[in-house]
PDB file of C-alpha atoms in Angstrom:
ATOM      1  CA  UNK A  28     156.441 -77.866 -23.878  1.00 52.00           C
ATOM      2  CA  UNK A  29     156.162 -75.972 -20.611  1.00 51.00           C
ATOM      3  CA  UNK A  30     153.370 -73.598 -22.301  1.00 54.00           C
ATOM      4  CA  UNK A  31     151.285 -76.739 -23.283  1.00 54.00           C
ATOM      5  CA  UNK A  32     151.535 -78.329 -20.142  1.00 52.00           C
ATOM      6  CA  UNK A  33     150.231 -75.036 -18.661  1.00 54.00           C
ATOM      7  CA  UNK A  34     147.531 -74.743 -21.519  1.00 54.00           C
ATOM      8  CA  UNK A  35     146.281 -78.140 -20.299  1.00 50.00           C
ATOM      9  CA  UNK A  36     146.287 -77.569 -16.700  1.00 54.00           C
ATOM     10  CA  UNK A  37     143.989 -74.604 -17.823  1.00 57.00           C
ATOM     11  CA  UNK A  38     141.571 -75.787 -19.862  1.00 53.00           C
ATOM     12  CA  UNK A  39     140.453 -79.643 -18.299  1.00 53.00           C
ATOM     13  CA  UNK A  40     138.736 -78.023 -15.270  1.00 52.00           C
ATOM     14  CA  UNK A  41     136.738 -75.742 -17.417  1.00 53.00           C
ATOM     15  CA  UNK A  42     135.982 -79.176 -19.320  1.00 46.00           C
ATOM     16  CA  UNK A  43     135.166 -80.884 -16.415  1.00 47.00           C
ATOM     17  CA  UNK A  44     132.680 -78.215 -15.269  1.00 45.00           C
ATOM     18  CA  UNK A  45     131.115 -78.109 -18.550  1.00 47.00           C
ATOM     19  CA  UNK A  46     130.613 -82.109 -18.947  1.00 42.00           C
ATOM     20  CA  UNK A  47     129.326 -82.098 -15.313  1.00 45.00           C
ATOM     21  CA  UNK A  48     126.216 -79.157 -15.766  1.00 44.00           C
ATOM     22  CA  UNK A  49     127.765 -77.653 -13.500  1.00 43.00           C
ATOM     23  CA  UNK A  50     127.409 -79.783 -10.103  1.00 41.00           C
ATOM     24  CA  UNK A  51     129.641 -81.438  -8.525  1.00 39.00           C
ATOM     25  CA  UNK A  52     132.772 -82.652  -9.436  1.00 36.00           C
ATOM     26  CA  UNK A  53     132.552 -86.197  -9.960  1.00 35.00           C
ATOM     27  CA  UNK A  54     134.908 -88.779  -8.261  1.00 35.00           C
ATOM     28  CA  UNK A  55     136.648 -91.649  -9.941  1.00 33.00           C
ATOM     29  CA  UNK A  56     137.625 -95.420  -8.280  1.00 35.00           C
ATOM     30  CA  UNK A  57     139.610 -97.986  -9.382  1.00 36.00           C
ATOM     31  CA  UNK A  58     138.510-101.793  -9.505  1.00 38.00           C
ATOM     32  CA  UNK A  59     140.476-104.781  -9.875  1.00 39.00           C
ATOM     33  CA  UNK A  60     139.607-104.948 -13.336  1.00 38.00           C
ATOM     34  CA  UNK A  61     141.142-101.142 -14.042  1.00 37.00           C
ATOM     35  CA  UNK A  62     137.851-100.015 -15.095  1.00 37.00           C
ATOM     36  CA  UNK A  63     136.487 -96.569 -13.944  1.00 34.00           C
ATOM     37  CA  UNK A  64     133.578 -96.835 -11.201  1.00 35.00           C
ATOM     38  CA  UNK A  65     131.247 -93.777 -10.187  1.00 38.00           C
ATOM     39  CA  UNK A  66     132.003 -93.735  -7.063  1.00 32.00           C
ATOM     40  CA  UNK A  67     128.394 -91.543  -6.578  1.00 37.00           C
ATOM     41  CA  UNK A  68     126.463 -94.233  -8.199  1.00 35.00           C
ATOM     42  CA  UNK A  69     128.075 -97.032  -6.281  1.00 32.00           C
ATOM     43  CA  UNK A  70     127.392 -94.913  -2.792  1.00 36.00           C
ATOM     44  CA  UNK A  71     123.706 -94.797  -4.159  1.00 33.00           C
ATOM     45  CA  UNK A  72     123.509 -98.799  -4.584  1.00 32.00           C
ATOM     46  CA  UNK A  73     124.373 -99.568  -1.135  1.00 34.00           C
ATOM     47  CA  UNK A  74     121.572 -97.350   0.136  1.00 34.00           C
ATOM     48  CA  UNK A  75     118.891 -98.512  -2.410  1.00 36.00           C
ATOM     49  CA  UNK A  76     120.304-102.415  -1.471  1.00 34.00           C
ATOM     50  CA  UNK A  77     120.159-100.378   2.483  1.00 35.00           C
ATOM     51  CA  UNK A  78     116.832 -99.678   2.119  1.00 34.00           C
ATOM     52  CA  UNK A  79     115.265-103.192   0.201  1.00 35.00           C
ATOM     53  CA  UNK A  80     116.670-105.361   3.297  1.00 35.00           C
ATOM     54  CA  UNK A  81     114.356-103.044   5.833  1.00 38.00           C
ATOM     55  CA  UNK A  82     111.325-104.177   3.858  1.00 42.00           C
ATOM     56  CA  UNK A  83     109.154-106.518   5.907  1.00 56.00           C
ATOM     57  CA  UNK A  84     108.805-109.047   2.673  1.00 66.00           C
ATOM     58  CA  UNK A  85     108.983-112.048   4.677  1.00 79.00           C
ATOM     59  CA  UNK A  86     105.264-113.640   6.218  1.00 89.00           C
ATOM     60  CA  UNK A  87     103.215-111.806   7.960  1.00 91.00           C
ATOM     61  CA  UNK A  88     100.501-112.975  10.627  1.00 92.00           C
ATOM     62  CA  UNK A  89      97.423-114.179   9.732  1.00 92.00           C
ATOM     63  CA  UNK A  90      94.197-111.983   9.984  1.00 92.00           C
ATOM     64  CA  UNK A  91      92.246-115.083  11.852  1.00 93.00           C
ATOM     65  CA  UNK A  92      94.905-115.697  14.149  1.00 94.00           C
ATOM     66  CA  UNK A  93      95.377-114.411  17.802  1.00 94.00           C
ATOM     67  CA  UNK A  94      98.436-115.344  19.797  1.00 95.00           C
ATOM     68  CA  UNK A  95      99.023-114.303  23.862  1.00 94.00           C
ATOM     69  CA  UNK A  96     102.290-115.164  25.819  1.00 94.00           C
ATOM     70  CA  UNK A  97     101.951-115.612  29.285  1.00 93.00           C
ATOM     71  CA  UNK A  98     105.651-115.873  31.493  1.00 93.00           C
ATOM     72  CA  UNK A  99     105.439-118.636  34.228  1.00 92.00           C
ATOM     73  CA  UNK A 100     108.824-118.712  35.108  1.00 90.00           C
ATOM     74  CA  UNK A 101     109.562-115.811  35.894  1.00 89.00           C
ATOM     75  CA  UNK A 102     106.325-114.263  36.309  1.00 85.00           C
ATOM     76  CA  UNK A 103     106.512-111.254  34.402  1.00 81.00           C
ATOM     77  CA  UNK A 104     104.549-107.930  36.548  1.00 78.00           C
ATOM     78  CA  UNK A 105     102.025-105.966  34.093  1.00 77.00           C
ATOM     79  CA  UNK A 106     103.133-102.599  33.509  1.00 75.00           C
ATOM     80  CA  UNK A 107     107.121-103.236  34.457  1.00 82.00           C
ATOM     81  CA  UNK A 108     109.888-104.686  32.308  1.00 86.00           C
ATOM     82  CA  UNK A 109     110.808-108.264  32.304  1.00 90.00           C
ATOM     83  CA  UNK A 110     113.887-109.545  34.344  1.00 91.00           C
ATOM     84  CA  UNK A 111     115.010-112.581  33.073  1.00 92.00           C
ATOM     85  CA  UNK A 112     117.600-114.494  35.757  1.00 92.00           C
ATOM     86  CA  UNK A 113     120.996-114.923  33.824  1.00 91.00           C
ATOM     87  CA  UNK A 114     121.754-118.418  33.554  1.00 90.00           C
ATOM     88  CA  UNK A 115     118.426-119.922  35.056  1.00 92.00           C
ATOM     89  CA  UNK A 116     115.946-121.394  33.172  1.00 93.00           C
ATOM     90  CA  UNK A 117     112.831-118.856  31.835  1.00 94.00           C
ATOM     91  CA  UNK A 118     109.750-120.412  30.645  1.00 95.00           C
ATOM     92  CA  UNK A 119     106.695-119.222  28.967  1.00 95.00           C
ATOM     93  CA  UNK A 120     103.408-120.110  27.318  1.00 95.00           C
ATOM     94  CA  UNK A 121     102.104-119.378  23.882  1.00 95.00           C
ATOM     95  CA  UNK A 122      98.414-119.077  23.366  1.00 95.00           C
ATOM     96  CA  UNK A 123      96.998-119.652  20.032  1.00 96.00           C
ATOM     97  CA  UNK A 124      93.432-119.250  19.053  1.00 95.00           C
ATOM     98  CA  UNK A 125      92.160-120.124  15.407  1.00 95.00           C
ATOM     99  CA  UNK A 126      89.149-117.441  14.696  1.00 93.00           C
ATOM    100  CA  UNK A 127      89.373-118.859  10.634  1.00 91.00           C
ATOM    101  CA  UNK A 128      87.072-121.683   8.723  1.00 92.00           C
ATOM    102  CA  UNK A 129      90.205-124.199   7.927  1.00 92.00           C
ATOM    103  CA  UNK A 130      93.024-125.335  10.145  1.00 94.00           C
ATOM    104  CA  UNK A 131      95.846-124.168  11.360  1.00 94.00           C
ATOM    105  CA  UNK A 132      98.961-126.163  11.958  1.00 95.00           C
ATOM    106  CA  UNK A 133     101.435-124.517  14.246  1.00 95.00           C
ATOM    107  CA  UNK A 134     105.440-125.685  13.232  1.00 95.00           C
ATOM    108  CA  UNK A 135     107.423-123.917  14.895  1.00 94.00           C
ATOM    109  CA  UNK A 136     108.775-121.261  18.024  1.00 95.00           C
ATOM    110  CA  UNK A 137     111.738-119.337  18.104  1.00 95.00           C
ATOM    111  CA  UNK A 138     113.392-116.837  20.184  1.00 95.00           C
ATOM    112  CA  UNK A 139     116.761-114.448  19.987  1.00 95.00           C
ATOM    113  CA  UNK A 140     118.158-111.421  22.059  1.00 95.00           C
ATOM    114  CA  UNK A 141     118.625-108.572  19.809  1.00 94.00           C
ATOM    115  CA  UNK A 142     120.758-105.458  20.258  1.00 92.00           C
ATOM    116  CA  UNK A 143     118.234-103.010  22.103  1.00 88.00           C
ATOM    117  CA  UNK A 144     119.348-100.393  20.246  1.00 90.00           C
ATOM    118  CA  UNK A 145     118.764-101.813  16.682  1.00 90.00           C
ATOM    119  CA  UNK A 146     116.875-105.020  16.597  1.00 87.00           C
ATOM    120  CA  UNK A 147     118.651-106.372  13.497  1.00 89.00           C
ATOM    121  CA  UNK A 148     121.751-107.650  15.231  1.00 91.00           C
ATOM    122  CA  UNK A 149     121.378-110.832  16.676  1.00 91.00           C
ATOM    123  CA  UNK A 150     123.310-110.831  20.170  1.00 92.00           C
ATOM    124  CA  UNK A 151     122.063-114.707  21.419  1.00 92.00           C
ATOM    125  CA  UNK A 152     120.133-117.015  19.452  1.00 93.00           C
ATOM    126  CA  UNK A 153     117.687-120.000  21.405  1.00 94.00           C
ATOM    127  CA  UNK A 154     116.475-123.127  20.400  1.00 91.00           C
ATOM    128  CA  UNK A 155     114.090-123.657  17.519  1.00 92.00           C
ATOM    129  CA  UNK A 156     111.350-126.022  18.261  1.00 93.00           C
ATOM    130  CA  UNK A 157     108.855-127.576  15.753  1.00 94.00           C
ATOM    131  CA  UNK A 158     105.177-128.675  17.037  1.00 94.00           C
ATOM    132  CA  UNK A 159     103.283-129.474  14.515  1.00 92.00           C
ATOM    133  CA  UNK A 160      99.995-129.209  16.264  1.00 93.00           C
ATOM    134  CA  UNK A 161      96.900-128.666  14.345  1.00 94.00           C
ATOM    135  CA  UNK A 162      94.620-126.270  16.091  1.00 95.00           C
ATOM    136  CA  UNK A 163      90.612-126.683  14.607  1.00 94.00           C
ATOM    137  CA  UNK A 164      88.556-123.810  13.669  1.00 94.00           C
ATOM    138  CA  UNK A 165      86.875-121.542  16.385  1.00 93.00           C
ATOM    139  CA  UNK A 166      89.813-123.604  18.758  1.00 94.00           C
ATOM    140  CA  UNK A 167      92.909-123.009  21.151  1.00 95.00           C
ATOM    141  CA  UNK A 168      96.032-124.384  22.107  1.00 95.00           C
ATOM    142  CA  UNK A 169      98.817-123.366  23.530  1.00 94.00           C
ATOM    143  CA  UNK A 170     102.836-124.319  23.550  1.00 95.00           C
ATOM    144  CA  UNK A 171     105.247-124.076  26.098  1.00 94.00           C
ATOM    145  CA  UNK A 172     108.924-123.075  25.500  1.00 96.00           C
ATOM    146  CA  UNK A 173     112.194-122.489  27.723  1.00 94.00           C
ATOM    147  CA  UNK A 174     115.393-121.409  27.425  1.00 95.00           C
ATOM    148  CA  UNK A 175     118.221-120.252  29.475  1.00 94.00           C
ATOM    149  CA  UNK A 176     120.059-116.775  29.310  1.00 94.00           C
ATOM    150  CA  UNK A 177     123.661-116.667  28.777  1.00 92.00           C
ATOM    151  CA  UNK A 178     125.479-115.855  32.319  1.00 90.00           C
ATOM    152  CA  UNK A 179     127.889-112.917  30.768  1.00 90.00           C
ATOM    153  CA  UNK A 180     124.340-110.974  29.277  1.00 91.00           C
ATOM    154  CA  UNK A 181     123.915-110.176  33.232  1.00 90.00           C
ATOM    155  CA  UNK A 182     122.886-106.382  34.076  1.00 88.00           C
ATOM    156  CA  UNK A 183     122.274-105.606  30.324  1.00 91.00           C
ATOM    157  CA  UNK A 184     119.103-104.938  28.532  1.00 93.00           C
ATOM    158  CA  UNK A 185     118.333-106.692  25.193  1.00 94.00           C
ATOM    159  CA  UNK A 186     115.068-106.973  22.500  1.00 94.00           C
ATOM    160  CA  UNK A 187     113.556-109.914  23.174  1.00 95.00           C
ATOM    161  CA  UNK A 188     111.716-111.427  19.992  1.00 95.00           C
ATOM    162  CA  UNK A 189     109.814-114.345  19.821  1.00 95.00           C
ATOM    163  CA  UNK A 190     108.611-115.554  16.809  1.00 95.00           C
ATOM    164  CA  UNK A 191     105.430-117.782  15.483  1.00 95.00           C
ATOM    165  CA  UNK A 192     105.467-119.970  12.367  1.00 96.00           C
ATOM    166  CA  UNK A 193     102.175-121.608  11.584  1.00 96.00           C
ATOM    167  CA  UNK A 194     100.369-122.170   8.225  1.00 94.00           C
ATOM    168  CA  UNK A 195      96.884-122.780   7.047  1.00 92.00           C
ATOM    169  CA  UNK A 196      95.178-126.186   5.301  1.00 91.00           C
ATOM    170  CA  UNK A 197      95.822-124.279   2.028  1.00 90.00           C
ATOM    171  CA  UNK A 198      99.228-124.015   2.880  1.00 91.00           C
ATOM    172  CA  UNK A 199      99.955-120.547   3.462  1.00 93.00           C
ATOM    173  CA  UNK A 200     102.804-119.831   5.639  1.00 94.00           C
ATOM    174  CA  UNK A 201     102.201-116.992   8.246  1.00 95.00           C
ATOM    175  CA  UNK A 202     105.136-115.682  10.851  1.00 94.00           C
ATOM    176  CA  UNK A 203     103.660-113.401  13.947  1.00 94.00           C
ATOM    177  CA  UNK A 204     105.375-111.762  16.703  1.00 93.00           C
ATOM    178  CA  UNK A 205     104.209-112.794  19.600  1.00 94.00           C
ATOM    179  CA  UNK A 206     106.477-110.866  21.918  1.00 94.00           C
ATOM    180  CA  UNK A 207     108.832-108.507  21.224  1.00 93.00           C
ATOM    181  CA  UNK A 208     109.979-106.031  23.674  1.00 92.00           C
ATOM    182  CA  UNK A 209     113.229-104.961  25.732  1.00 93.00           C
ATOM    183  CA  UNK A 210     113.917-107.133  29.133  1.00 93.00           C
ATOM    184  CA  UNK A 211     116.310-107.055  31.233  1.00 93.00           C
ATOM    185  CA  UNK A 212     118.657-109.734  32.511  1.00 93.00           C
ATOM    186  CA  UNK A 213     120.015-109.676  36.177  1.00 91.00           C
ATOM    187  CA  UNK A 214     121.862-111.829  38.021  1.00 87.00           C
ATOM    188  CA  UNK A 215     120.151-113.735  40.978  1.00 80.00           C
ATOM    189  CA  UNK A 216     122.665-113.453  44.294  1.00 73.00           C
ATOM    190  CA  UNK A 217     121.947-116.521  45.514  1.00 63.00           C
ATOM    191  CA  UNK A 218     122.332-116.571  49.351  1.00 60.00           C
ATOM    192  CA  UNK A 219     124.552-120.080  49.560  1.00 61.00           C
ATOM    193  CA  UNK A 220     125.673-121.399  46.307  1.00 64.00           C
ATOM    194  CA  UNK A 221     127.641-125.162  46.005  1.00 72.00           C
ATOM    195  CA  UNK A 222     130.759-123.830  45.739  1.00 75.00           C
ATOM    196  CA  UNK A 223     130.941-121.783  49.298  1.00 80.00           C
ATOM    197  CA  UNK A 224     129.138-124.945  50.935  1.00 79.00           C
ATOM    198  CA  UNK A 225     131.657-127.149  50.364  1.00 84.00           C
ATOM    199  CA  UNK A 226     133.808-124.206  51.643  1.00 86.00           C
ATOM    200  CA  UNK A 227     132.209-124.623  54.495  1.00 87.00           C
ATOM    201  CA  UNK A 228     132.340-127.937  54.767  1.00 89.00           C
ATOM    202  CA  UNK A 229     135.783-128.288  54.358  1.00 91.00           C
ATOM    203  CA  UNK A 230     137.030-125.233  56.643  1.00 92.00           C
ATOM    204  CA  UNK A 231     134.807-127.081  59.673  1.00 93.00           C
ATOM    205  CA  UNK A 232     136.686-130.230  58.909  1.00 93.00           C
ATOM    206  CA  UNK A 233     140.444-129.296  59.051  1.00 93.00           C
ATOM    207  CA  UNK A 234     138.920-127.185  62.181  1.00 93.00           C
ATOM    208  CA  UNK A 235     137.968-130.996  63.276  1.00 93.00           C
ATOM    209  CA  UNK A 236     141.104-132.744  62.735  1.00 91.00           C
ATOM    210  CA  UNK A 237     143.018-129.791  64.126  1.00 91.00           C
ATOM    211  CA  UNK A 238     140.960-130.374  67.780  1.00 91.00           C
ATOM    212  CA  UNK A 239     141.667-133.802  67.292  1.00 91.00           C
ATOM    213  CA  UNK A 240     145.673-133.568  66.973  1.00 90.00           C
ATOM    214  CA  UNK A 241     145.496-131.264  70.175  1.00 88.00           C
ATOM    215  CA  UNK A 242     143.856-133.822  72.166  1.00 87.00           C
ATOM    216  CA  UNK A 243     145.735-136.513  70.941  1.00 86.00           C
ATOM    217  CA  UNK A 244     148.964-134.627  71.659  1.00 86.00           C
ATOM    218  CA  UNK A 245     147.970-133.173  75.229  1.00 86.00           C
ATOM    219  CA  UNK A 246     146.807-136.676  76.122  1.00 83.00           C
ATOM    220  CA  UNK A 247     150.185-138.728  74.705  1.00 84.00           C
ATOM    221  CA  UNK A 248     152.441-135.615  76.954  1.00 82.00           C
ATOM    222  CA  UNK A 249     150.054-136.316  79.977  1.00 77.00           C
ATOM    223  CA  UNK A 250     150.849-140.163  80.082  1.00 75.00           C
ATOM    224  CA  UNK A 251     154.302-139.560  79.400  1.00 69.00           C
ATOM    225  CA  UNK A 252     154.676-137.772  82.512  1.00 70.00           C
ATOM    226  CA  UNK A 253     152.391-139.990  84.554  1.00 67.00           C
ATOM    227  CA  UNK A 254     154.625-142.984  83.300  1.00 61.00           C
ATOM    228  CA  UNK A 255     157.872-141.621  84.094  1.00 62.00           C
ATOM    229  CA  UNK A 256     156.543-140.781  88.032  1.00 61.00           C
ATOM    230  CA  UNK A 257     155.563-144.018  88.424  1.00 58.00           C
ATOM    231  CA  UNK A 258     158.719-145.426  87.051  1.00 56.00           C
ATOM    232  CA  UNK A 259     160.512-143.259  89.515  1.00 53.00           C
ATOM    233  CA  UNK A 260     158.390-144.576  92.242  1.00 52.00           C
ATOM    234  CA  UNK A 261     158.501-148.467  91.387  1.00 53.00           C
ATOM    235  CA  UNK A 262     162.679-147.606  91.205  1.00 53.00           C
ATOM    236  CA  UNK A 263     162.789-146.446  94.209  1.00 50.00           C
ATOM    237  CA  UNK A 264     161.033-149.282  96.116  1.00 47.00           C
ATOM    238  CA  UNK A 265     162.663-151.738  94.330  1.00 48.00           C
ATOM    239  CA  UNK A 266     165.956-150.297  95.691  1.00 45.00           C
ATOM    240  CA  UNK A 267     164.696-150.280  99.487  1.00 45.00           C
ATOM    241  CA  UNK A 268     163.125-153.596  99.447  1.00 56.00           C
ATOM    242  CA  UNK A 269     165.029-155.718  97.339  1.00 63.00           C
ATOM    243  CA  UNK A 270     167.452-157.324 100.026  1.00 68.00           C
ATOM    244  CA  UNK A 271     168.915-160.839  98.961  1.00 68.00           C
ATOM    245  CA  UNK A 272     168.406-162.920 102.139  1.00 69.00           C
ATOM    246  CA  UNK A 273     169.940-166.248 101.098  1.00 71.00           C
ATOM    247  CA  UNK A 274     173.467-165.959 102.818  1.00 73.00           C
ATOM    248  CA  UNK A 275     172.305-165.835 106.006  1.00 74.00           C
ATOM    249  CA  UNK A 276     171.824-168.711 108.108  1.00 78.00           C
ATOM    250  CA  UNK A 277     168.826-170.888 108.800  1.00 78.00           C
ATOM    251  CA  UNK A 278     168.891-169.911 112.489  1.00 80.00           C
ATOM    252  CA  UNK A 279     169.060-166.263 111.699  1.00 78.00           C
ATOM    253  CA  UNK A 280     165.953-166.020 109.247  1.00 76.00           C
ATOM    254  CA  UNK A 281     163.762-168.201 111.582  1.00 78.00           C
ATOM    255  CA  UNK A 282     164.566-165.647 114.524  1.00 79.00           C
ATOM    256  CA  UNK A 283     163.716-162.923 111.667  1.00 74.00           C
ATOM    257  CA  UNK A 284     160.410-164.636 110.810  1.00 74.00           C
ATOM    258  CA  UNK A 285     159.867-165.108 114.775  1.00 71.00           C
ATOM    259  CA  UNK A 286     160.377-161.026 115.578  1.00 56.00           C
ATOM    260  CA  UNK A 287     157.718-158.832 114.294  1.00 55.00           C
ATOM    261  CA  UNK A 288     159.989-156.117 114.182  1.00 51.00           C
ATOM    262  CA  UNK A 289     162.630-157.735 112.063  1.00 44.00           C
ATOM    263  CA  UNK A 290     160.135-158.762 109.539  1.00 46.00           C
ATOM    264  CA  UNK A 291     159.178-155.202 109.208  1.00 50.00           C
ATOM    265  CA  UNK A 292     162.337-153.871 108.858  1.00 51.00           C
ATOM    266  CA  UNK A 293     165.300-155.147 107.312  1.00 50.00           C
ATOM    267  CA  UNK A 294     167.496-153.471 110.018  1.00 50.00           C
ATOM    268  CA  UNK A 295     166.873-156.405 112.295  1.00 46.00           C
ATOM    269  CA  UNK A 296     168.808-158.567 109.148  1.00 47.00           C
ATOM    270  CA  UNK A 297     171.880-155.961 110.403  1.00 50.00           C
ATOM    271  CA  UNK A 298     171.443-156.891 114.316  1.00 52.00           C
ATOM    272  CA  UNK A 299     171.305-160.547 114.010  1.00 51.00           C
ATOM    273  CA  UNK A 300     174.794-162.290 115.437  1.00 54.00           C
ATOM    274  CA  UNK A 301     177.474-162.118 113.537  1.00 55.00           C
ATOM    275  CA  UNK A 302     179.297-165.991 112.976  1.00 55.00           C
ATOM    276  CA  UNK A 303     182.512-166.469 111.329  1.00 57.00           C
ATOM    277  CA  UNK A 304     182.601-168.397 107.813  1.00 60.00           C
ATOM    278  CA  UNK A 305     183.520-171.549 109.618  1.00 61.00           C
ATOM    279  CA  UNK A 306     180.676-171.551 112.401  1.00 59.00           C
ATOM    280  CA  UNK A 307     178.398-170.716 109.441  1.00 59.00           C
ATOM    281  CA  UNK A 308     179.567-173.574 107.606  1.00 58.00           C
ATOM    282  CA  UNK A 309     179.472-175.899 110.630  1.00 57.00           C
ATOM    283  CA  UNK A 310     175.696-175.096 110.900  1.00 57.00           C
ATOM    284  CA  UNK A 311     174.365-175.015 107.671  1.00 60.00           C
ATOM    285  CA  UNK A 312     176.479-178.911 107.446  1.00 57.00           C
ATOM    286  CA  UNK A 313     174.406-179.540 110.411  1.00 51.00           C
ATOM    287  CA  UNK A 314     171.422-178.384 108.909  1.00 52.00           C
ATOM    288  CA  UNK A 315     172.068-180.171 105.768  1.00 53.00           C
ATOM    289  CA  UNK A 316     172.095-183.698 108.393  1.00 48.00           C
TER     290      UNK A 316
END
């Protein structure tokens, strides 16, 4: 058994080499379906299918058609690359001129951001717009379209590819590139946005009410201190001058009011003659008569 099983081992890659010509040895997959799949042949599919999408099959311009774009916002400088302002509106104008004998009937405009390094992958896709403007033989027209670059494509280059669909009275559709070309997209630094004015705004404010609670407080500790003098004052004049004159005598208050002295001074009250309680009686019941 041992001596087969080495027999075996010896002769299937002599088999092998003989059934291939002599090349390379060829590979076996597995499907789902447990049938054997050159794996050589399959490799050689997906380049073949590789090479058919490349193919420009889809339409192509038409030979009495011209097209020129012109950027007006921004204004794109001859001879540099574009700089498109991330998140800002960007505007441009499509010329069209019809050098044919039959009408041409432009449908629609679209735009996209490619990868700059292979124009196949589609990094940001704008809006499609239909016209449907009918441009006359030996005429011109021209089509205005905007869009706005997304705000995290900032400081990156992409392919930017704008594309013209228009057909003829016969109804022939034609595609042409009217731009298509690397650009860059920068980010404006804008000197004073929203968001830092109302900053601004709202620091001078609290800076406001903060000079008005300081005035408010000095000028509520000033009066404070004003008031309590002036208590202290009116307290102590109403404790010099508030003398109760109604036990003395009638005879004694007219001699006050007579003496210019006594009126000025309550001391004089203290000099006037002293009278027992029953003499003061006596004359205020003769007063009372």
């Amino acid at each position: 058994m041992q001596k087969l099983l080495l027999l075996v081992l010896l002769v299937l890659p002599a088999v092998l080499f003989t059934v291939n010509g002599g090349n390379k040895p060829v590979a076996f997959a597995q499907d789902d379906d447990e049938e054997l799949v050159d794996v050589e042949e399959a490799d050689t599919a997906v380049k073949d299918e590789g090479a058919g999408e490349g193919d420009d099959t889809g339409p192509k311009p038409s030979p009495d058609a011209e097209t020129i774009i012109l950027f007006t916002n921004p204004i794109a400088t001859p001879g540099n690359t574009l700089e498109l302002p991330a998140g800002k509106v960007a505007e441009f104008l499509v010329g069209f001129s019809n050098k044919g004998k039959q009408d041409m009937v432009l449908e629609l405009l679209d735009a996209s951001f490619r990868y700059a390094m292979d124009y196949n992958f589609y990094m940001q896709n704008f809006s499609t717009i239909a016209y449907q403007q009918t441009v006359k033989p030996n005429h011109e027209a021209s089509i205005m379209y905007s869009f706005i670059p997304a705000e995290t494509f900032a400081g990156r280059p992409f392919g930017f590819t704008v594309n013209l669909h228009y057909k003829d009275a016969a109804g022939v559709i034609y595609r042409q590139a009217v731009f298509n070309e690397t650009v860059n997209v920068i980010e404006i630094e804008e000197g004073l946005d929203g968001e830092t004015f109302f900053l601004y705004v709202f620091l001078a404010a609290c800076a406001v009410l903060l000079l008005v609670a300081g005035q408010q407080f000095l000028y509520s500790v000033g009066r404070g201190s004003r008031g309590s003098r002036k208590a202290a004052v009116e307290t102590g004049t109403k404790k010099s001058n508030n003398i109760d004159f109604d036990w003395l005598p009638p005879e004694t208050l007219k001699l006050m009011t007579k003496s210019p002295k006594a009126s000025k001074s309550p001391k004089a009250a203290k000099q006037s003659p002293k009278q027992s309680p029953r003499s003061r009686k006596a004359t205020r019941s003769a007063g009372d008569d």
